[in-house]
Tab-separated table of C-alpha atoms and ligand atoms in Angstrom:
chain	number	residue	atom	x	y	z
A	1	MET	CA	-8.106	22.367	-15.049
A	2	LYS	CA	-4.648	21.089	-14.115
A	3	LYS	CA	-4.044	17.384	-13.444
A	4	PRO	CA	-2.869	16.850	-10.092
A	5	ILE	CA	1.084	14.880	-10.058
A	6	ILE	CA	0.874	11.786	-8.182
A	7	GLY	CA	4.214	10.586	-6.521
A	8	ILE	CA	4.632	6.674	-6.191
A	9	THR	CA	7.257	5.619	-3.839
A	10	SER	CA	9.471	2.712	-5.125
A	11	SER	CA	11.912	-0.067	-4.399
A	12	HIS	CA	15.480	-0.007	-3.967
A	13	GLU	CA	16.371	-3.177	-5.470
A	14	LYS	CA	19.896	-4.979	-5.555
A	15	GLU	CA	20.812	-6.891	-8.442
A	16	ASN	CA	22.348	-10.233	-7.111
A	17	GLY	CA	25.553	-11.560	-8.767
A	18	LEU	CA	28.783	-9.844	-10.348
A	19	ARG	CA	27.453	-6.688	-11.841
A	20	ASN	CA	25.646	-5.921	-8.647
A	21	TYR	CA	23.465	-3.413	-10.285
A	22	HIS	CA	21.073	-1.011	-8.114
A	23	ARG	CA	17.877	0.278	-9.413
A	24	THR	CA	14.763	2.107	-8.456
A	25	THR	CA	12.291	-0.308	-9.466
A	26	VAL	CA	7.985	-0.337	-9.385
A	27	SER	CA	5.493	-1.958	-11.300
A	28	ILE	CA	4.058	0.037	-14.351
A	29	ASP	CA	0.876	-0.840	-12.992
A	30	TYR	CA	0.577	1.974	-10.565
A	31	THR	CA	1.276	4.150	-13.307
A	32	LYS	CA	-1.533	3.237	-15.657
A	33	GLY	CA	-4.083	3.433	-12.746
A	34	VAL	CA	-3.215	6.948	-11.495
A	35	ILE	CA	-3.260	7.821	-15.731
A	36	GLU	CA	-6.585	5.976	-15.410
A	37	GLY	CA	-8.134	7.867	-12.497
A	38	GLY	CA	-7.244	11.031	-14.158
A	39	GLY	CA	-3.637	11.946	-12.767
A	40	ILE	CA	-0.036	12.627	-13.787
A	41	PRO	CA	2.141	9.750	-12.070
A	42	ILE	CA	6.065	10.392	-10.685
A	43	ILE	CA	7.729	7.898	-9.503
A	44	ILE	CA	10.032	8.831	-6.481
A	45	PRO	CA	13.282	7.221	-6.038
A	46	THR	CA	14.726	6.058	-2.585
A	47	THR	CA	16.949	8.239	-0.656
A	48	ALA	CA	17.937	8.791	2.782
A	49	CYS	CA	18.561	12.591	2.539
A	50	ILE	CA	15.533	14.328	3.998
A	51	GLU	CA	16.092	17.784	2.125
A	52	ILE	CA	15.951	15.497	-0.875
A	53	ILE	CA	12.692	13.862	0.325
A	54	LYS	CA	11.305	17.696	1.136
A	55	GLU	CA	12.109	18.837	-2.040
A	56	GLN	CA	10.499	15.751	-4.374
A	57	LEU	CA	7.409	16.216	-1.889
A	58	LYS	CA	6.957	19.627	-3.075
A	59	LEU	CA	6.223	18.541	-6.520
A	60	ILE	CA	3.484	16.384	-5.211
A	61	ASP	CA	-0.287	16.882	-4.961
A	62	GLY	CA	-1.012	13.311	-3.517
A	63	LEU	CA	1.132	10.112	-2.782
A	64	ILE	CA	0.811	6.181	-3.191
A	65	LEU	CA	2.913	3.927	-0.878
A	66	SER	CA	3.242	1.182	-3.397
A	67	GLY	CA	3.577	-2.306	-2.581
A	68	GLY	CA	6.876	-4.308	-2.496
A	69	PRO	CA	8.828	-6.173	0.296
A	70	ASP	CA	7.906	-7.086	3.670
A	71	ILE	CA	8.578	-4.198	6.371
A	72	ASN	CA	11.590	-4.597	8.881
A	73	PRO	CA	9.752	-6.317	12.317
A	74	ILE	CA	11.968	-3.764	14.236
A	75	CYS	CA	9.989	-1.050	13.233
A	76	TYR	CA	7.153	-2.547	15.405
A	77	GLY	CA	8.989	-4.000	17.764
A	78	GLU	CA	9.576	-7.607	16.883
A	79	ASP	CA	12.218	-9.808	16.161
A	80	PHE	CA	12.023	-12.149	12.625
A	81	LYS	CA	9.762	-15.094	12.862
A	82	GLU	CA	10.959	-17.802	10.981
A	83	LYS	CA	7.954	-17.104	7.622
A	84	MET	CA	9.098	-13.426	7.453
A	85	GLY	CA	9.828	-12.232	3.757
A	86	VAL	CA	12.097	-10.540	1.959
A	87	ILE	CA	13.351	-7.197	3.481
A	88	SER	CA	14.726	-3.227	2.513
A	89	PRO	CA	16.105	-1.260	5.442
A	90	GLU	CA	16.966	1.255	2.577
A	91	ARG	CA	13.119	1.536	1.707
A	92	ASP	CA	11.749	1.299	5.151
A	93	ASN	CA	14.206	4.613	6.284
A	94	ASN	CA	12.963	6.077	2.939
A	95	GLU	CA	9.416	5.900	3.391
A	96	ILE	CA	9.160	6.127	6.962
A	97	LYS	CA	10.894	9.777	6.295
A	98	ILE	CA	8.351	10.450	3.262
A	99	LEU	CA	5.553	9.593	5.516
A	100	THR	CA	6.243	11.720	8.082
A	101	GLU	CA	6.846	15.081	6.050
A	102	PHE	CA	3.941	14.381	3.798
A	103	LEU	CA	1.390	13.995	6.907
A	104	LYS	CA	2.727	17.694	7.374
A	105	THR	CA	0.698	19.054	4.264
A	106	GLY	CA	-2.533	16.980	4.803
A	107	LYS	CA	-2.414	15.895	1.310
A	108	PRO	CA	-3.897	12.113	0.159
A	109	ILE	CA	-2.098	9.712	0.922
A	110	LEU	CA	-3.001	5.948	-0.451
A	111	GLY	CA	-1.255	2.970	0.670
A	112	ILE	CA	-1.334	-0.337	-0.845
A	113	CYS	CA	-0.162	-3.854	0.170
A	114	ARG	CA	2.988	-2.911	1.669
A	115	GLY	CA	2.204	0.493	1.941
A	116	HIS	CA	-0.993	-0.115	3.729
A	117	GLN	CA	1.073	-2.104	6.388
A	118	LEU	CA	3.603	0.945	6.414
A	119	LEU	CA	0.825	3.259	7.226
A	120	ASN	CA	-0.322	0.979	10.362
A	121	VAL	CA	3.065	0.315	11.311
A	122	TYR	CA	3.628	4.188	11.142
A	123	PHE	CA	1.083	4.796	13.409
A	124	GLY	CA	2.265	2.369	15.756
A	125	GLY	CA	0.750	-0.912	14.883
A	126	THR	CA	1.753	-3.910	14.152
A	127	LEU	CA	1.339	-7.233	11.692
A	128	TYR	CA	1.259	-10.596	11.301
A	129	GLN	CA	4.620	-11.610	9.932
A	130	ASP	CA	2.847	-14.407	7.942
A	131	LEU	CA	-1.053	-15.355	7.629
A	132	SER	CA	0.214	-18.981	9.229
A	133	TYR	CA	0.414	-16.709	12.484
A	134	PHE	CA	-3.026	-15.805	12.106
A	135	GLY	CA	-4.313	-18.092	14.910
A	136	LYS	CA	-6.655	-20.266	12.456
A	137	GLU	CA	-6.985	-21.330	9.325
A	138	VAL	CA	-7.207	-18.336	6.830
A	139	LEU	CA	-7.939	-18.067	2.768
A	140	LYS	CA	-5.280	-18.590	0.478
A	141	HIS	CA	-4.076	-14.589	0.471
A	142	ARG	CA	-0.946	-15.223	-1.295
A	143	GLN	CA	-2.097	-15.967	-5.012
A	144	ASP	CA	0.127	-16.973	-7.299
A	145	VAL	CA	-1.177	-15.938	-10.821
A	146	TYR	CA	-3.826	-14.117	-12.740
A	147	PRO	CA	-3.059	-10.576	-11.080
A	148	GLU	CA	-6.659	-9.353	-12.073
A	149	LEU	CA	-8.493	-11.991	-10.822
A	150	GLU	CA	-10.995	-11.601	-8.006
A	151	VAL	CA	-10.355	-14.371	-5.310
A	152	HIS	CA	-12.357	-13.046	-2.425
A	153	ASN	CA	-14.956	-11.091	-0.808
A	154	VAL	CA	-13.842	-7.737	1.145
A	155	ILE	CA	-16.771	-6.974	3.555
A	156	ILE	CA	-17.011	-2.972	4.170
A	157	GLU	CA	-17.704	-1.082	7.264
A	158	LYS	CA	-20.045	1.575	7.121
A	159	ASN	CA	-19.201	5.547	6.549
A	160	SER	CA	-15.923	4.223	5.112
A	161	ILE	CA	-13.912	5.876	2.035
A	162	LEU	CA	-14.485	2.519	0.644
A	163	GLU	CA	-18.620	2.207	1.195
A	164	LYS	CA	-18.936	5.675	-0.961
A	165	ILE	CA	-16.787	3.905	-3.577
A	166	PHE	CA	-18.210	0.225	-3.549
A	167	GLY	CA	-20.871	-0.346	-0.971
A	168	ASN	CA	-21.021	-2.601	1.471
A	169	GLN	CA	-18.651	-5.534	-0.073
A	170	VAL	CA	-16.362	-5.632	-3.131
A	171	ARG	CA	-14.524	-8.388	-4.569
A	172	THR	CA	-10.556	-8.271	-4.978
A	173	ASN	CA	-7.165	-9.919	-5.838
A	174	SER	CA	-4.807	-11.097	-2.854
A	175	PHE	CA	-1.148	-10.871	-3.104
A	176	HIS	CA	-0.105	-10.823	0.642
A	177	HIS	CA	1.272	-13.138	2.979
A	178	GLN	CA	1.498	-10.370	5.975
A	179	ALA	CA	-1.651	-8.452	7.729
A	180	VAL	CA	-2.730	-5.887	9.891
A	181	LYS	CA	-2.454	-7.359	13.278
A	182	ASP	CA	-2.842	-4.416	16.240
A	183	LEU	CA	-4.139	-1.135	14.701
A	184	GLY	CA	-2.175	2.061	14.771
A	185	LYS	CA	-3.309	5.257	16.622
A	186	GLY	CA	-6.213	6.792	15.130
A	187	LEU	CA	-6.604	4.084	12.246
A	188	ARG	CA	-9.912	2.610	11.977
A	189	ALA	CA	-10.312	-1.340	10.234
A	190	ILE	CA	-12.828	-0.456	7.373
A	191	ALA	CA	-13.097	-4.015	5.990
A	192	ARG	CA	-12.222	-7.501	6.243
A	193	SER	CA	-12.193	-10.824	4.385
A	194	GLU	CA	-14.431	-13.195	5.339
A	195	ASP	CA	-11.894	-15.227	7.798
A	196	GLY	CA	-11.533	-11.454	9.280
A	197	VAL	CA	-8.550	-10.544	7.975
A	198	ILE	CA	-8.168	-6.823	7.682
A	199	GLU	CA	-8.313	-5.741	4.356
A	200	ALA	CA	-8.748	-1.694	4.305
A	201	ILE	CA	-7.753	0.713	7.201
A	202	GLU	CA	-8.687	4.668	7.066
A	203	LYS	CA	-7.561	7.558	9.406
A	204	ASP	CA	-9.325	9.822	11.604
A	205	ASN	CA	-9.073	13.329	11.260
A	206	HIS	CA	-7.398	13.170	7.598
A	207	LYS	CA	-9.221	14.070	3.927
A	208	PHE	CA	-7.758	10.390	2.294
A	209	CYS	CA	-5.464	8.787	4.351
A	210	LEU	CA	-6.751	5.058	3.296
A	211	GLY	CA	-4.798	1.994	3.077
A	212	ILE	CA	-5.839	-0.929	1.065
A	213	GLN	CA	-4.252	-4.723	1.374
A	214	TRP	CA	-4.892	-5.631	-1.987
A	215	HIS	CA	-3.757	-4.719	-5.659
A	216	PRO	CA	-6.568	-2.379	-7.020
A	217	GLU	CA	-3.432	-1.510	-9.885
A	218	MET	CA	-3.367	-4.379	-11.001
A	219	MET	CA	-6.851	-4.911	-11.695
A	220	VAL	CA	-7.299	-1.458	-13.412
A	221	ALA	CA	-3.784	-2.048	-15.564
A	222	ARG	CA	-5.893	-5.227	-16.796
A	223	GLY	CA	-8.942	-3.627	-17.938
A	224	ASN	CA	-11.197	-3.451	-14.276
A	225	LYS	CA	-13.442	-0.330	-14.402
A	226	GLU	CA	-14.403	-0.423	-10.913
A	227	MET	CA	-11.381	-0.601	-8.940
A	228	ALA	CA	-10.201	2.567	-10.747
A	229	LYS	CA	-12.670	4.699	-8.801
A	230	ILE	CA	-10.217	4.346	-5.955
A	231	PHE	CA	-7.638	5.785	-7.809
A	232	LYS	CA	-10.085	8.313	-9.071
A	233	LEU	CA	-11.263	9.317	-5.898
A	234	LEU	CA	-7.747	9.547	-4.793
A	235	ILE	CA	-7.080	11.878	-7.717
A	236	LYS	CA	-10.167	14.043	-7.361
A	237	LYS	CA	-9.016	14.781	-3.597
A	238	SER	CA	-5.610	15.685	-4.490
A	239	CYS	CA	-7.155	18.744	-7.020
B	1	MN	MN1	-6.569	-10.529	1.125
């Protein structure tokens, strides 16, 4: 059987300094996650041109919206708060166009970290620009070291994609300073850490449209077989 091709979105990175090089970049861990799950990874470079994007998307059977910089808060109707991080308007523009086109196909979508937040914003939801605005003290969600380290529990809702994979809870890594606040239209929060921070969402009426706040690809790339189940299911649904 032909292995499904999974497109991975990328960053448009601008090097500081005199050379001013611009690059397409994305962690190789996403590639490893897709391969471990049984798919063929390809990287989608950013472009603003919708005709090019349409042709790029014809090549893929499933989509991963990868992690990256913060989403411009104007996308959810807010100005910048003090603790906002770095943004990439080129990437926001590119991935919103990609989502608009790819959603028409009904094919599987997995959003990871920024990608999870992007799904929420795309459907009209909002974000905490920093977890210090959550309204109470929360866990340390932005770890500094050990990409594969499980640092918090995630409690999973019944009748969700994640329940089918992991049961009612799973331990995960955590590398984010923002989180989903108000949910977008047609989305359901399907998992939370013990402090109440939303850690996963899924979309109604879609065969596989899942957002995950943690980084399963970092764990899979470092030997975690349990987390590979997320990629295996994405690839199965992409067949
Ligand atoms: Mn977390």
